[in-house]
mmCIF file with all atom_site columns, C-alpha atoms in Angstrom:
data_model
loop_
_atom_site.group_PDB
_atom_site.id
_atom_site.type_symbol
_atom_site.label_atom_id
_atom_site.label_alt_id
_atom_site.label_comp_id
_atom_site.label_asym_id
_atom_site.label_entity_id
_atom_site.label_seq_id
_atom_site.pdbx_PDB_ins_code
_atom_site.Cartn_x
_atom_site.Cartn_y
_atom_site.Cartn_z
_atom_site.occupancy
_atom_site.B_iso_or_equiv
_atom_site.pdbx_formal_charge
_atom_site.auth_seq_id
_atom_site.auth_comp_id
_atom_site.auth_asym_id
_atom_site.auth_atom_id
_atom_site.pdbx_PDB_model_num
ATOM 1   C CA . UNK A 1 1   ? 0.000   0.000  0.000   1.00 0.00 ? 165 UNK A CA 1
ATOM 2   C CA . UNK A 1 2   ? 1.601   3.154  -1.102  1.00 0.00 ? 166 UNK A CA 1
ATOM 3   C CA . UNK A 1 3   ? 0.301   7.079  -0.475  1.00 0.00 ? 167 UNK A CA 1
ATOM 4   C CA . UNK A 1 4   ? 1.327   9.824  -2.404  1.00 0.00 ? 168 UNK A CA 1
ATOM 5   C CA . UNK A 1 5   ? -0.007  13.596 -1.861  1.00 0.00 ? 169 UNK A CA 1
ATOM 6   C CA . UNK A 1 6   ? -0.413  16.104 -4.536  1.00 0.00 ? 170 UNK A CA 1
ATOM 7   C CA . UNK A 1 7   ? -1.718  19.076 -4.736  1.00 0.00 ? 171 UNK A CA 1
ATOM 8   C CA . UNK A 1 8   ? -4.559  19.826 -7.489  1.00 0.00 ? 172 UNK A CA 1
ATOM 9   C CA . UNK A 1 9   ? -6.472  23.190 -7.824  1.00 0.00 ? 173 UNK A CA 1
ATOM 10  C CA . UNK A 1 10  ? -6.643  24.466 -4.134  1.00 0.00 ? 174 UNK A CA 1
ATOM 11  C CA . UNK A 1 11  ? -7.349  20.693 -2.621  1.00 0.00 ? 175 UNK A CA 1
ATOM 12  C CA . UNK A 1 12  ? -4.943  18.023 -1.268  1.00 0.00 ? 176 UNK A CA 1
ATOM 13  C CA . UNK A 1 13  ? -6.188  15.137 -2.551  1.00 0.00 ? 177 UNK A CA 1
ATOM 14  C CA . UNK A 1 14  ? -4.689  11.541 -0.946  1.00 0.00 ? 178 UNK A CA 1
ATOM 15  C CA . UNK A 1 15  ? -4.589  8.957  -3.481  1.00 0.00 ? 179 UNK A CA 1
ATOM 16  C CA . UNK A 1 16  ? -4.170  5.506  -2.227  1.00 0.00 ? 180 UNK A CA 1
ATOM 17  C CA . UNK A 1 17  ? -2.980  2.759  -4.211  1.00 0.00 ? 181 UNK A CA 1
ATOM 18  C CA . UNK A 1 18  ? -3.655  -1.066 -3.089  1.00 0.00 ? 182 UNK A CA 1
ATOM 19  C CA . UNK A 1 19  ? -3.133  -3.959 -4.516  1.00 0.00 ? 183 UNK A CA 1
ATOM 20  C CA . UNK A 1 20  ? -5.283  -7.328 -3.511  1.00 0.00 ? 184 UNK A CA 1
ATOM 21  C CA . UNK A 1 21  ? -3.712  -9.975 -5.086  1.00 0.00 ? 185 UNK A CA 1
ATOM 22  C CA . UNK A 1 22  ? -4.278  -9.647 -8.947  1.00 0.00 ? 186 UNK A CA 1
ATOM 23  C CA . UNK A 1 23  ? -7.632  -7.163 -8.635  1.00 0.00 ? 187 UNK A CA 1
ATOM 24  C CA . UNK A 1 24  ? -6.721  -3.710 -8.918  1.00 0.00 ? 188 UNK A CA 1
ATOM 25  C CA . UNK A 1 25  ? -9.171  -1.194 -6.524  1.00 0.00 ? 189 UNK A CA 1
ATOM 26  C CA . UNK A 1 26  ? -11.707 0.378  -8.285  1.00 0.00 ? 190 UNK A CA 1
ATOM 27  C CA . UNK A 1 27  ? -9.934  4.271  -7.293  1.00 0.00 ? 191 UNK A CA 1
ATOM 28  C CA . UNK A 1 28  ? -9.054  6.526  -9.532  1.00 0.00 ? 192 UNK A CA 1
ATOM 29  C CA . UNK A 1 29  ? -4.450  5.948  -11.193 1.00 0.00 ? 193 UNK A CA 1
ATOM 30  C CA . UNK A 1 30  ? -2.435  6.984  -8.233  1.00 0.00 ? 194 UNK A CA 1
ATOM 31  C CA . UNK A 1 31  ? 0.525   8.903  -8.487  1.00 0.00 ? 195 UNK A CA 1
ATOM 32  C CA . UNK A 1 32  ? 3.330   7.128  -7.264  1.00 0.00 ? 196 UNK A CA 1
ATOM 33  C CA . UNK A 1 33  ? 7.012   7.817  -6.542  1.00 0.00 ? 197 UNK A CA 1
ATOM 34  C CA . UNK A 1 34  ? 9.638   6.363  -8.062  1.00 0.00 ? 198 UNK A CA 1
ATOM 35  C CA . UNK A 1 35  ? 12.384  4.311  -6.942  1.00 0.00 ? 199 UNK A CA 1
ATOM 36  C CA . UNK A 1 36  ? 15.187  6.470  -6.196  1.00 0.00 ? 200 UNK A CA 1
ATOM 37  C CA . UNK A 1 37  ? 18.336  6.427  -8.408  1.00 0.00 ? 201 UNK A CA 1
ATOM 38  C CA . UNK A 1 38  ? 21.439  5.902  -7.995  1.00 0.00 ? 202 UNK A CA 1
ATOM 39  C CA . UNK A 1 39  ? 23.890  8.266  -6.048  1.00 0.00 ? 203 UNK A CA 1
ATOM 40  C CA . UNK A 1 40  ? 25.729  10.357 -8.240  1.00 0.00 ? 204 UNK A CA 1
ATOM 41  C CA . UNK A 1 41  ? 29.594  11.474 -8.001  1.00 0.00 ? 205 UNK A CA 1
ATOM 42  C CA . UNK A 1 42  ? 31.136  12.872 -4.649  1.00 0.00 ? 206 UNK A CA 1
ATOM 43  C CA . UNK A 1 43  ? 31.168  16.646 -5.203  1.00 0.00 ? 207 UNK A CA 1
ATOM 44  C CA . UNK A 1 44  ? 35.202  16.558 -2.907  1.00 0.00 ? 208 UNK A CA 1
ATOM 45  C CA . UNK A 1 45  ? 37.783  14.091 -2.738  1.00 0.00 ? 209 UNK A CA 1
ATOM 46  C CA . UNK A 1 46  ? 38.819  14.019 0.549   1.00 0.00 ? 210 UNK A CA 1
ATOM 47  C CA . UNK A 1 47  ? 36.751  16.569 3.316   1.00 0.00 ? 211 UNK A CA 1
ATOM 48  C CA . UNK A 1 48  ? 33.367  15.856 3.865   1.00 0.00 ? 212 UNK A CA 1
ATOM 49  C CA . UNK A 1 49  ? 31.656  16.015 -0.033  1.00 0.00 ? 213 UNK A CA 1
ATOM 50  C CA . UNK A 1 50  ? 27.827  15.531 -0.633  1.00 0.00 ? 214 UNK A CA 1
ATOM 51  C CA . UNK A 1 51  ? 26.483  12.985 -2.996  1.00 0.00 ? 215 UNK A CA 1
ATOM 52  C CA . UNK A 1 52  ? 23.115  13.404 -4.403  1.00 0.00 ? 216 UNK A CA 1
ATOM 53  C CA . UNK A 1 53  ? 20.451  11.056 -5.737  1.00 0.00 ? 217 UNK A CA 1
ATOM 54  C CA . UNK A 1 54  ? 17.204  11.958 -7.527  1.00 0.00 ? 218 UNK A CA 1
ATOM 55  C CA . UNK A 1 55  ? 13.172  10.129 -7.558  1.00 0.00 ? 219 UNK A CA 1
ATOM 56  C CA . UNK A 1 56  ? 10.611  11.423 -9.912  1.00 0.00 ? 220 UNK A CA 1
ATOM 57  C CA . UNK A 1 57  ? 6.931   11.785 -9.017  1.00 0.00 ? 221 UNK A CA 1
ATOM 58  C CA . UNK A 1 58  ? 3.670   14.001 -9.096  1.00 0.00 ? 222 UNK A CA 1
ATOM 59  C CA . UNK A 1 59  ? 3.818   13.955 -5.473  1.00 0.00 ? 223 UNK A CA 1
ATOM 60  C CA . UNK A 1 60  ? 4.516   16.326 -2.604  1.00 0.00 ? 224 UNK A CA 1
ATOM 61  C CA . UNK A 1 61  ? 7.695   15.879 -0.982  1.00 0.00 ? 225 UNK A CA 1
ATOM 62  C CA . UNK A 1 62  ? 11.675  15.633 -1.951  1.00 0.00 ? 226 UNK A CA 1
ATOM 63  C CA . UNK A 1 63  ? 12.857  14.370 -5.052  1.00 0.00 ? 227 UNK A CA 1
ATOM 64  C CA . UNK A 1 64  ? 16.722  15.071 -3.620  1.00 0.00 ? 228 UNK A CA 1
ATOM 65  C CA . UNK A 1 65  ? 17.882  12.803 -1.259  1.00 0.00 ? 229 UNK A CA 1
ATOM 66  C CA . UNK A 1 66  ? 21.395  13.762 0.148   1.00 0.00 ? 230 UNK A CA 1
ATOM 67  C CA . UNK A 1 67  ? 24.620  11.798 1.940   1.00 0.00 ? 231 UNK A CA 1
ATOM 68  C CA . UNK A 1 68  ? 27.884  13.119 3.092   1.00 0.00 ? 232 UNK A CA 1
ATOM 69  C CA . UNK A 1 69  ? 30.671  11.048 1.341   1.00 0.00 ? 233 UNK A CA 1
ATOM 70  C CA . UNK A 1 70  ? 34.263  11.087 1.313   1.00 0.00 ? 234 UNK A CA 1
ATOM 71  C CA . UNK A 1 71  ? 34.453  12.059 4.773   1.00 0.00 ? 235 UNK A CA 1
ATOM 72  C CA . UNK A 1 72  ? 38.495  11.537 5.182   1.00 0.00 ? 236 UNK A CA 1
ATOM 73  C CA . UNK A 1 73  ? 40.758  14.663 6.295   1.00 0.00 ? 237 UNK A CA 1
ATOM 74  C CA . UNK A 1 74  ? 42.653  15.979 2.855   1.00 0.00 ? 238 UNK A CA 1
ATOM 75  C CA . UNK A 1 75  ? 46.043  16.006 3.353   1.00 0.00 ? 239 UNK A CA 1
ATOM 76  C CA . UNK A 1 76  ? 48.276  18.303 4.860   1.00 0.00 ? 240 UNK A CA 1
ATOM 77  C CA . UNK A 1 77  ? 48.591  20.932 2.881   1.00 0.00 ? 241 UNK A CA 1
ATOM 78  C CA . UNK A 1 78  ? 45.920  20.668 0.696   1.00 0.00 ? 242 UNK A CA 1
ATOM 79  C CA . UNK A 1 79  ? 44.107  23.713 -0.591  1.00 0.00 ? 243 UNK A CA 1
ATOM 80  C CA . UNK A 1 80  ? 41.378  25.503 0.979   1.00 0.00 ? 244 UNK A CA 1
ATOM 81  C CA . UNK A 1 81  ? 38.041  24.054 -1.108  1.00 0.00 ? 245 UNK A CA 1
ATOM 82  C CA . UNK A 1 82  ? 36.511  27.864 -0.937  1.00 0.00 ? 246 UNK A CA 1
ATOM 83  C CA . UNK A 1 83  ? 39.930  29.170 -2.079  1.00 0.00 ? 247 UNK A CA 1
ATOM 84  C CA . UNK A 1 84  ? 40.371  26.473 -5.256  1.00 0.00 ? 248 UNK A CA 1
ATOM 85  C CA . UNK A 1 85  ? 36.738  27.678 -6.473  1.00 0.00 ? 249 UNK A CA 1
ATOM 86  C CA . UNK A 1 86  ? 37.797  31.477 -6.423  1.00 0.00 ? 250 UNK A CA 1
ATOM 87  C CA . UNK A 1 87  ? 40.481  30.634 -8.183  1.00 0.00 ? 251 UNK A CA 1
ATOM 88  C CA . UNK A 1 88  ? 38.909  29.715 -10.901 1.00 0.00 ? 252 UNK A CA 1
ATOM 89  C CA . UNK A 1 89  ? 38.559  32.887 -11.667 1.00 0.00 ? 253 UNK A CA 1
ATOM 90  C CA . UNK A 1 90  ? 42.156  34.062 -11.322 1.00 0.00 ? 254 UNK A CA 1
ATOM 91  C CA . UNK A 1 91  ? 43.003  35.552 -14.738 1.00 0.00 ? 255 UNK A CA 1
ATOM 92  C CA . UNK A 1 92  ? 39.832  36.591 -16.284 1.00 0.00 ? 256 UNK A CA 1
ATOM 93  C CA . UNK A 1 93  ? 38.592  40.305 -16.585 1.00 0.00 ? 257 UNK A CA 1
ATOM 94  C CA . UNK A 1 94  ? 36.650  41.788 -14.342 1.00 0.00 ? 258 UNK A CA 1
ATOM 95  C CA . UNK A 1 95  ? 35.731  45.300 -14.780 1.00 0.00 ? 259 UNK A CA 1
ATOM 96  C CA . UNK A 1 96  ? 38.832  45.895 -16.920 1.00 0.00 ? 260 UNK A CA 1
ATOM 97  C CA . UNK A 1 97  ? 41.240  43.804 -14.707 1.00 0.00 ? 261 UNK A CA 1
ATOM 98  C CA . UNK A 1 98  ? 42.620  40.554 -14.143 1.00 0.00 ? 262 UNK A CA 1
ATOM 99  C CA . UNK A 1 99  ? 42.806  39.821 -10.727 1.00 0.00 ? 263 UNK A CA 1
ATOM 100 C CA . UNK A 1 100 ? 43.976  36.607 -8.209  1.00 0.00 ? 264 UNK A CA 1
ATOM 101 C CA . UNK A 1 101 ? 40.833  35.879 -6.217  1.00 0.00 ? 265 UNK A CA 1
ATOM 102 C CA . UNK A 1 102 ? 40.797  34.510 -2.472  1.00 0.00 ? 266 UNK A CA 1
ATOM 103 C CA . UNK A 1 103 ? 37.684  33.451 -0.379  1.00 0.00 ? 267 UNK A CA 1
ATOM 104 C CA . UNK A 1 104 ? 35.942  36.337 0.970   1.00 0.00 ? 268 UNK A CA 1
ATOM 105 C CA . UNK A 1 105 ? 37.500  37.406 5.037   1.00 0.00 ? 269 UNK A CA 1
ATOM 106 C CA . UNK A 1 106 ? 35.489  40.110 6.439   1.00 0.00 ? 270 UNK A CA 1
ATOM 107 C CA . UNK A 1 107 ? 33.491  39.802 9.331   1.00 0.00 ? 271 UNK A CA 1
ATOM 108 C CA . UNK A 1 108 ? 30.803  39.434 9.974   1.00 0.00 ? 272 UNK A CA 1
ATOM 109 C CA . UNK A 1 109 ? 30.620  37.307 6.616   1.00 0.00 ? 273 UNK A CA 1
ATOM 110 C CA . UNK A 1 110 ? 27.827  37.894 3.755   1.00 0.00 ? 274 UNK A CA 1
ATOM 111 C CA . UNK A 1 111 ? 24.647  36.889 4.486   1.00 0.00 ? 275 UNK A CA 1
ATOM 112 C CA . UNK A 1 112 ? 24.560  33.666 2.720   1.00 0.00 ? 276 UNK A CA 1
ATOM 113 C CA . UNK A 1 113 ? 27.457  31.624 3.512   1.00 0.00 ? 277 UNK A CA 1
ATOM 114 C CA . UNK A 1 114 ? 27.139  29.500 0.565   1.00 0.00 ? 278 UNK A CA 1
ATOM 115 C CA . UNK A 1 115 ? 27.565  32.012 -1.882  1.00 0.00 ? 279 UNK A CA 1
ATOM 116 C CA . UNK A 1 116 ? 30.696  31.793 -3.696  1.00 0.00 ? 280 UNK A CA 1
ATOM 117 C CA . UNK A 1 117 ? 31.737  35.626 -2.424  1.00 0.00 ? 281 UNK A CA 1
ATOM 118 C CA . UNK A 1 118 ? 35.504  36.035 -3.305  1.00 0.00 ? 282 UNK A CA 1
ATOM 119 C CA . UNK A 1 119 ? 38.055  39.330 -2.932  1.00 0.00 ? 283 UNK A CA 1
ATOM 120 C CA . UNK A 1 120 ? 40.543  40.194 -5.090  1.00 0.00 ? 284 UNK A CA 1
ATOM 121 C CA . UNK A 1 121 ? 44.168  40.193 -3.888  1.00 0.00 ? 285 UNK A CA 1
ATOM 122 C CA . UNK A 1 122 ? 45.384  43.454 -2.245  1.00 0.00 ? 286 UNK A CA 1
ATOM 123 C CA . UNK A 1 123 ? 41.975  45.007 -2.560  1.00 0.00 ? 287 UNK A CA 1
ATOM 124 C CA . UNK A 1 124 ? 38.889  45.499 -0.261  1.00 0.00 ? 288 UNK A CA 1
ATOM 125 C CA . UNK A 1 125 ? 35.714  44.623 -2.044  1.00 0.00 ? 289 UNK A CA 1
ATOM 126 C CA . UNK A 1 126 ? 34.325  41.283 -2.675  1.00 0.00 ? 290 UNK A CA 1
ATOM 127 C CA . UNK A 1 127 ? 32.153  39.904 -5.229  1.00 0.00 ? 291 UNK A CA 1
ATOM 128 C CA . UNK A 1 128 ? 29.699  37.178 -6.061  1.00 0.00 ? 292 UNK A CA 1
ATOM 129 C CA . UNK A 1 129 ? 31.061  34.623 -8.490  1.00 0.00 ? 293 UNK A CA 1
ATOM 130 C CA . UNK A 1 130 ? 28.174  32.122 -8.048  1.00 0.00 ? 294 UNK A CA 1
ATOM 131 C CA . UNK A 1 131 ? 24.697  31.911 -6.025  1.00 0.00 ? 295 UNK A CA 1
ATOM 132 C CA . UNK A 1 132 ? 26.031  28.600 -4.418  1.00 0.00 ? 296 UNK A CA 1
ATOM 133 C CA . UNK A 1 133 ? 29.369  27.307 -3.618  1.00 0.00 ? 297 UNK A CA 1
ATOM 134 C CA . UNK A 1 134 ? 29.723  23.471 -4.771  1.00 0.00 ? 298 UNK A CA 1
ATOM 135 C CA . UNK A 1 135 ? 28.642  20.929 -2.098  1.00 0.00 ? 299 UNK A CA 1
ATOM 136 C CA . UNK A 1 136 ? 29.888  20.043 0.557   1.00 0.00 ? 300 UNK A CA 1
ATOM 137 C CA . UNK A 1 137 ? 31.786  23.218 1.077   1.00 0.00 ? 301 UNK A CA 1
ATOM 138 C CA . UNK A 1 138 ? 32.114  24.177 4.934   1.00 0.00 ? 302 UNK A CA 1
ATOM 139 C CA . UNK A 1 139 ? 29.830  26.723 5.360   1.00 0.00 ? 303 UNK A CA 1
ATOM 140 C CA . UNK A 1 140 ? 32.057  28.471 8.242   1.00 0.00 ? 304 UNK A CA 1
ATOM 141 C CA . UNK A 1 141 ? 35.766  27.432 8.469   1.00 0.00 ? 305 UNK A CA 1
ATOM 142 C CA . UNK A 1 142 ? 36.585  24.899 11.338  1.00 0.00 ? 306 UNK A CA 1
ATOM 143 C CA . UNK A 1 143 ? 32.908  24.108 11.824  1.00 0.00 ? 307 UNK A CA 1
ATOM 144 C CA . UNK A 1 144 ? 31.234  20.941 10.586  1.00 0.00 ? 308 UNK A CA 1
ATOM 145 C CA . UNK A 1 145 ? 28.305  22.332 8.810   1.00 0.00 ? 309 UNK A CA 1
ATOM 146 C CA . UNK A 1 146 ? 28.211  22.201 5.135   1.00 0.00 ? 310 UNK A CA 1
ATOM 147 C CA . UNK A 1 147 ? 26.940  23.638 1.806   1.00 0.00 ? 311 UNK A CA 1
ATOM 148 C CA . UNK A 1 148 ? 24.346  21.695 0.093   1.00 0.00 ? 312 UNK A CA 1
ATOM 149 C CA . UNK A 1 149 ? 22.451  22.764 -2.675  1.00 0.00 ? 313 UNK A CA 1
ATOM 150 C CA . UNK A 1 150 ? 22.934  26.149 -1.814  1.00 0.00 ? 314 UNK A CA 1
ATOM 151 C CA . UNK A 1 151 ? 22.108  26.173 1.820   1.00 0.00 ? 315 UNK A CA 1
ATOM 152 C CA . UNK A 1 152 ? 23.503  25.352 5.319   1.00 0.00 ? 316 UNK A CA 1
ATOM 153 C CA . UNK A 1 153 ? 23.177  22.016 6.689   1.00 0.00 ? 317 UNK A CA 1
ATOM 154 C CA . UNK A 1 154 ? 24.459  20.826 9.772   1.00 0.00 ? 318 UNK A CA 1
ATOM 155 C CA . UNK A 1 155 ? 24.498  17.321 9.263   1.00 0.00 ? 319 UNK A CA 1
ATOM 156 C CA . UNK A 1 156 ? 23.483  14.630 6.321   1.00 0.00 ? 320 UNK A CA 1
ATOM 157 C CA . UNK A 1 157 ? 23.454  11.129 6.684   1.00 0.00 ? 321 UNK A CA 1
ATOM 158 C CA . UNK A 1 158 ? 26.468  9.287  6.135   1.00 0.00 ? 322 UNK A CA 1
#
């Protein structure tokens, strides 16, 4: 027996779906969710990244589901994950100049910690290179909350 909500012009209707043996009920098709897919790639290497899997369905609810995934310490040394994605943009022109970007230090920090706000070296401005930062990006340094999907999570499942 499966139940599925969806929403349909200003009700919530609950469909019901069962089964008896080989006689199907005489209510109206259900919508039903899908099995859920496969878990995709791990967003990091080594540092807590977030793997993602997807469902469809006409139903209310998540069609995300979300795990935590190469949870190992990166080795000493190892670049700063907000650092490597402002440096992507090292190089390119921006307002007229090239510039070396590194992760956004003032404090308190923007708003949204998990925008991709970076500064340019020497200078005192920031700017917003991307709405999100990848997943599984710490959301504030030496804490264990992370970026997923845009937003702050304290803790997936592992």
């Amino acid at each position: 027996h499966q139940c599925c909500l969806r929403l349909e012009t200003k009700y919530i209707y609950l469909f019901l779906s069962l089964r008896d043996n080989k006689r199907q009920s005489n209510l109206p098709n259900v919508d039903r969710w899908d099995a859920w897919g496969p878990y995709g790639d791990c967003s990091r290497s080594c540092g807590s990244g977030v793997t993602m899997r997807t469902r469809r369905h006409n139903c209310v609810g998540p069609d995300k589901s979300y795990r935590s995934c190469n949870i190992q310490d990166c080795p000493e040394g190892s670049r700063d994950f907000r650092e490597e994605q402002c440096s992507q943009f090292d190089g390119t022109d921006f307002q007229g100049k090239r510039y070396k970007w590194l992760p956004e230090c003032v404090s308190p920090p923007a708003e949204n910690p998990c925008e991709l706000n970076c500064m340019p070296r020497g200078e005192n401005f920031f700017y917003r290179h991307r709405s999100a930062v990848v997943d599984g990006t710490p959301c504030h340094p030496g804490r264990k909350d992370v970026c997923v999907d845009g937003v702050c999570k304290v803790s997936l499942k592992r």
